[in-house]
CSV table of C-alpha atoms in Angstrom, one decimal:
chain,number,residue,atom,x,y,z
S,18,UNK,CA,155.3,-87.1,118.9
S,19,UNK,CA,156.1,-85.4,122.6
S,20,UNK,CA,155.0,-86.6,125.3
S,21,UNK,CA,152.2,-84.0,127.1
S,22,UNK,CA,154.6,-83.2,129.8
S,23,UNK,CA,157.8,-82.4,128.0
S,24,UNK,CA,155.4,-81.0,125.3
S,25,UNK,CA,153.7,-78.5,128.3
S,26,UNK,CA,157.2,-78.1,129.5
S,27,UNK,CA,158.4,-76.7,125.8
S,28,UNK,CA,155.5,-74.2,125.7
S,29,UNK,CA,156.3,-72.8,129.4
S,30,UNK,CA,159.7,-72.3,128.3
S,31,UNK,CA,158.5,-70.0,125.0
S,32,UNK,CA,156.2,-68.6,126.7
S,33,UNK,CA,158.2,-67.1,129.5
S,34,UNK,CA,160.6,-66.1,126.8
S,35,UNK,CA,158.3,-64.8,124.7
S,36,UNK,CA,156.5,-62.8,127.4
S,37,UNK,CA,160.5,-61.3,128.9
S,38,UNK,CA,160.9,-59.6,124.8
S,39,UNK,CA,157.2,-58.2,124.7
S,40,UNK,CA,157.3,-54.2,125.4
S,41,UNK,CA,156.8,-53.1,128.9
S,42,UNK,CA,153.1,-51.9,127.9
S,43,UNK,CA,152.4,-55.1,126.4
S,44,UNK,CA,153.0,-57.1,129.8
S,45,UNK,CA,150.9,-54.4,132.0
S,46,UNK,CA,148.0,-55.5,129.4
S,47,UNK,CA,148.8,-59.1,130.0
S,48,UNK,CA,148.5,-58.1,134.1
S,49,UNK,CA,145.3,-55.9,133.2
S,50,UNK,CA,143.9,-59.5,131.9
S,51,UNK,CA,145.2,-61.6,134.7
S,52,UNK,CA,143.4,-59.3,137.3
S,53,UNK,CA,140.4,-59.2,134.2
S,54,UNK,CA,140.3,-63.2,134.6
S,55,UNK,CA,140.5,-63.2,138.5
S,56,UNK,CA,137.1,-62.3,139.9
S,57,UNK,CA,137.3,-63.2,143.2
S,58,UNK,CA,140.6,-60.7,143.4
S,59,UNK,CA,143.3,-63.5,145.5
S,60,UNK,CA,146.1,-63.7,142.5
S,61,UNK,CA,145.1,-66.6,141.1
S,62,UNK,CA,142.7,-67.9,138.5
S,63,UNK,CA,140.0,-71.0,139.2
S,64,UNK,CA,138.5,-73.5,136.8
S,65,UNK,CA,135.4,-71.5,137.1
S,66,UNK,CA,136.8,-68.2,136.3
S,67,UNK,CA,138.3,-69.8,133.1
S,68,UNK,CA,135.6,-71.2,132.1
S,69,UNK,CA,133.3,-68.2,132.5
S,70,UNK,CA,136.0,-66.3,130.4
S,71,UNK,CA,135.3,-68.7,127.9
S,72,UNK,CA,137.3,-71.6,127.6
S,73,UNK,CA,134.5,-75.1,128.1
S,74,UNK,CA,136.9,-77.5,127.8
S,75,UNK,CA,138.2,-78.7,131.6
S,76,UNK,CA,141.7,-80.2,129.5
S,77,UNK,CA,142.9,-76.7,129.0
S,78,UNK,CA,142.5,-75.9,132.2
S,79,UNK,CA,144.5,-79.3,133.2
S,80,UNK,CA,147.1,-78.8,130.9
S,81,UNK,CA,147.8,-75.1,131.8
S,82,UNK,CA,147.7,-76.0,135.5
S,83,UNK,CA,151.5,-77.4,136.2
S,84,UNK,CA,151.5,-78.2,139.6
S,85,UNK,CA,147.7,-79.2,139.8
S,86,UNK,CA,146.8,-77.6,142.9
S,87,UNK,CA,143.5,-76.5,140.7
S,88,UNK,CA,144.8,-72.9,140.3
S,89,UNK,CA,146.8,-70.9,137.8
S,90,UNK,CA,148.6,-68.1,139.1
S,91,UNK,CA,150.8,-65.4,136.9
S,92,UNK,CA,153.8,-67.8,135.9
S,93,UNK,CA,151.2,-70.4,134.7
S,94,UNK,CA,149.1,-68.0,132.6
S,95,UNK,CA,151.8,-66.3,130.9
S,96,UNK,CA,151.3,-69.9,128.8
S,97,UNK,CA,147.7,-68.5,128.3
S,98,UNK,CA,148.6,-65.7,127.0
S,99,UNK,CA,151.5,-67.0,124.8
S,100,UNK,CA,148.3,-69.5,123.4
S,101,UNK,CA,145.6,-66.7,123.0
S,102,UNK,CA,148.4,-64.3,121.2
S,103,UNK,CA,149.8,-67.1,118.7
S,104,UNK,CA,146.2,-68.3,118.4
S,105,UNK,CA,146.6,-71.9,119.1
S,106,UNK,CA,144.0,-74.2,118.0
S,107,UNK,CA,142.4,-76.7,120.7
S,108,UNK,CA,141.8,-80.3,120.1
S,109,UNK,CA,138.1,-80.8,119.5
S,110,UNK,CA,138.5,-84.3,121.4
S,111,UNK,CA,140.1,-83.7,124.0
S,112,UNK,CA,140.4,-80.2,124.6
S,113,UNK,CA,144.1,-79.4,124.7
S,114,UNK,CA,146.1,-76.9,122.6
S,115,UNK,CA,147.5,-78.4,119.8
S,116,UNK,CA,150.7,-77.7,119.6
S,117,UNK,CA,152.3,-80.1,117.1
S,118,UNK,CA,150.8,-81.3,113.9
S,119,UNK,CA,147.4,-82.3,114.2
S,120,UNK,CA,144.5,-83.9,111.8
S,121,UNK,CA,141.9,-81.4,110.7
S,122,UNK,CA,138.8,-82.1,109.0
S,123,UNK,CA,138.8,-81.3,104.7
S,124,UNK,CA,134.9,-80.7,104.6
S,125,UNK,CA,134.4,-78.7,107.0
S,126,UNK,CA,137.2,-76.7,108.1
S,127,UNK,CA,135.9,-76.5,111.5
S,128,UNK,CA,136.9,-79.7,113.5
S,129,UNK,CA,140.5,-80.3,114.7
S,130,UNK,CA,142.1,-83.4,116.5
S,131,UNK,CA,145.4,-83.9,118.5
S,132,UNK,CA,147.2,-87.5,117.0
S,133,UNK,CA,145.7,-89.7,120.0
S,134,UNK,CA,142.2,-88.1,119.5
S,135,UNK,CA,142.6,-88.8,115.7
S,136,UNK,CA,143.9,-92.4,116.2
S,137,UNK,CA,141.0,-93.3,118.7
S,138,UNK,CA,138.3,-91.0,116.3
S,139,UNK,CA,135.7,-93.8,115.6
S,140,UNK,CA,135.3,-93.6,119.2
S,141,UNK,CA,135.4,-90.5,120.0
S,142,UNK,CA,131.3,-89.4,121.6
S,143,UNK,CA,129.9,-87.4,120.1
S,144,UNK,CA,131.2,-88.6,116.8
S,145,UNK,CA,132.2,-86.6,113.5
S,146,UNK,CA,130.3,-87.0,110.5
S,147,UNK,CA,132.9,-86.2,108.1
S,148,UNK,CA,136.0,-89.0,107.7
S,149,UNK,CA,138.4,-87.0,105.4
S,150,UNK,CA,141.4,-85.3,107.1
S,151,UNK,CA,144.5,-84.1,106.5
S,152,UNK,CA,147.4,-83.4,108.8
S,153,UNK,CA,148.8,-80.0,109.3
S,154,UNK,CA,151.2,-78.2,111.6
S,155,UNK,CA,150.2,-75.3,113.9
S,156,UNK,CA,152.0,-71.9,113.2
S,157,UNK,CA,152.5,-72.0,117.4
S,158,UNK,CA,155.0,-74.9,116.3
S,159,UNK,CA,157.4,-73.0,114.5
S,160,UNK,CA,157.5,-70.1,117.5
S,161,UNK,CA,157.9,-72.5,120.0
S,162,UNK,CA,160.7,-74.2,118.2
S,163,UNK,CA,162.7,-70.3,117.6
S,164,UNK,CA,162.0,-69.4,121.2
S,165,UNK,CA,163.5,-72.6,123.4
S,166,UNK,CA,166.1,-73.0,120.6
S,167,UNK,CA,167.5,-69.8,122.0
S,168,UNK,CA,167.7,-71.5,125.3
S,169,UNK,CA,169.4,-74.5,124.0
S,170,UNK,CA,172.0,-72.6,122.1
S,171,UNK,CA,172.7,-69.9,125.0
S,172,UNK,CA,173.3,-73.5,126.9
S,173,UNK,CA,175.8,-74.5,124.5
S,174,UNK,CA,177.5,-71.0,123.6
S,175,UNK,CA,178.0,-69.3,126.3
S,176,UNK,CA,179.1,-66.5,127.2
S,177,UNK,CA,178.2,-65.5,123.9
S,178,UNK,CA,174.4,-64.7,123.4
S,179,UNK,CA,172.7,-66.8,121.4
S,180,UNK,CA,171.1,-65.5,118.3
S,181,UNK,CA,167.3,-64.5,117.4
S,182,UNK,CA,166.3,-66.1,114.5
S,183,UNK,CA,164.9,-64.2,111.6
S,184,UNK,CA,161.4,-65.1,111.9
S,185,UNK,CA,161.4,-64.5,115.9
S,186,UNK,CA,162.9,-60.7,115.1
S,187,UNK,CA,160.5,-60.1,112.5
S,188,UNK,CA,157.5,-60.8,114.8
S,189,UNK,CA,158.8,-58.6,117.7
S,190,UNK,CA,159.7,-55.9,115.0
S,191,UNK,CA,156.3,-56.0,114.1
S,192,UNK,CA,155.0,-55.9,117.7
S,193,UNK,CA,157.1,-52.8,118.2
S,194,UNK,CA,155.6,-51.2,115.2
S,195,UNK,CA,152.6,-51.9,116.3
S,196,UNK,CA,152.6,-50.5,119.9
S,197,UNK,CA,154.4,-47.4,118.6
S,198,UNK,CA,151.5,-47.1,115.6
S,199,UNK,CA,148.8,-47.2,118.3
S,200,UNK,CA,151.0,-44.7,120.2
S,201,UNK,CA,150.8,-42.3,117.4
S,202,UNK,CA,147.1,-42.4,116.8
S,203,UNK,CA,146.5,-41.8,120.2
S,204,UNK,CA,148.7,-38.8,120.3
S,205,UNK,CA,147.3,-37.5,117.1
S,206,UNK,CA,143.2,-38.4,118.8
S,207,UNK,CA,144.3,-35.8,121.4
S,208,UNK,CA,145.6,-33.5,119.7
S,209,UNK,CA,142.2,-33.0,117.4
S,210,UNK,CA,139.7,-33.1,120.7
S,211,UNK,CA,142.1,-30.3,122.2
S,212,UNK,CA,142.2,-28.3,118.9
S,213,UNK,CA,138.0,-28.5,118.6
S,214,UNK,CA,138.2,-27.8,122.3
S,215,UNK,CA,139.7,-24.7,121.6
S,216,UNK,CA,137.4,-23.7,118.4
């Protein structure tokens, strides 16, 4: 298992990666939420403001927070969004993304714990009635992995580029469909409203 801060330090590295290969429209709406998230309008986000945009647990906020001044500005929520857009689970212990294989609870489907929150789970307040779980591996994991292998091979290959993996180019392939999809429709929406406009 990975220590929290070379596990942190993996995720800021995919998630500054993955954010550089979204479409240009895609980061302005990751700006739009940024600016959404600040209330108070200085560039950067408090605990409060997080937690008002609905994130209770205070170890998300920690673990997001690299340089613990008590703040996230735009480099530090780029993890945010890489978390909310890969929909990363959160330890219901301790709060954290999980971002390696976790335990999650067979009767219930609804309760999640990082592997020190499962080791110390008789002792965990308040306590969890079920005591079946089964370990699994977030789908975060395996994007991570693609994204800072990338770095590692560009490291060892250069000057050659390295090489997207298949699964990585499938997910921006599909992103790109996407954006161009919604593109369409809104092309096509305007097109009826001036055609009725004109009947």
């Amino acid at each position: 298992m990975a220590s929290q801060p070379s596990l942190r330090s993996r995720m800021q590295t995919a998630a500054a990666l993955y954010y550089e290969r979204l479409p240009y429209a895609v980061q302005q709406e990751h700006r739009d939420l940024f600016k959404g998230l600040d209330k108070n309008g200085d560039g950067r986000i408090s605990k409060a403001e997080l937690l008002q945009a609905g994130y209770p647990k205070k170890s998300f906020f920690s673990f997001l927070d690299t340089d613990g001044d008590g703040l996230l500005d735009f480099e530090e929520c780029k993890s945010l969004f890489f978390l909310m857009k890969n929909k990363a689970g959160v330890c219901d212990g301790c709060g954290k993304p999980l971002l390696e294989s976790y335990y999650g609870c067979v009767e219930c489907h609804a309760f999640d714990l990082c592997t020190t929150c499962y080791g110390a789970r008789n002792k965990l307040q308040p306590g969890h009635p079920h005591p079946n779980f089964v370990q699994r591996k977030p789908m975060i994991s395996t994007v991570m992995n693609e994204l800072t292998d990338q770095v590692e091979c560009s490291v060892v290959s250069q000057p050659h580029a390295p090489r997207r993996s298949s699964g990585l180019l499938r997910f921006l392939k599909k992103e790109e469909k996407k954006e161009k999809e919604e593109e369409e429709e809104a092309e096509q929406e305007e097109e009826e409203e001036s055609e009725c406009s004109i009947m």
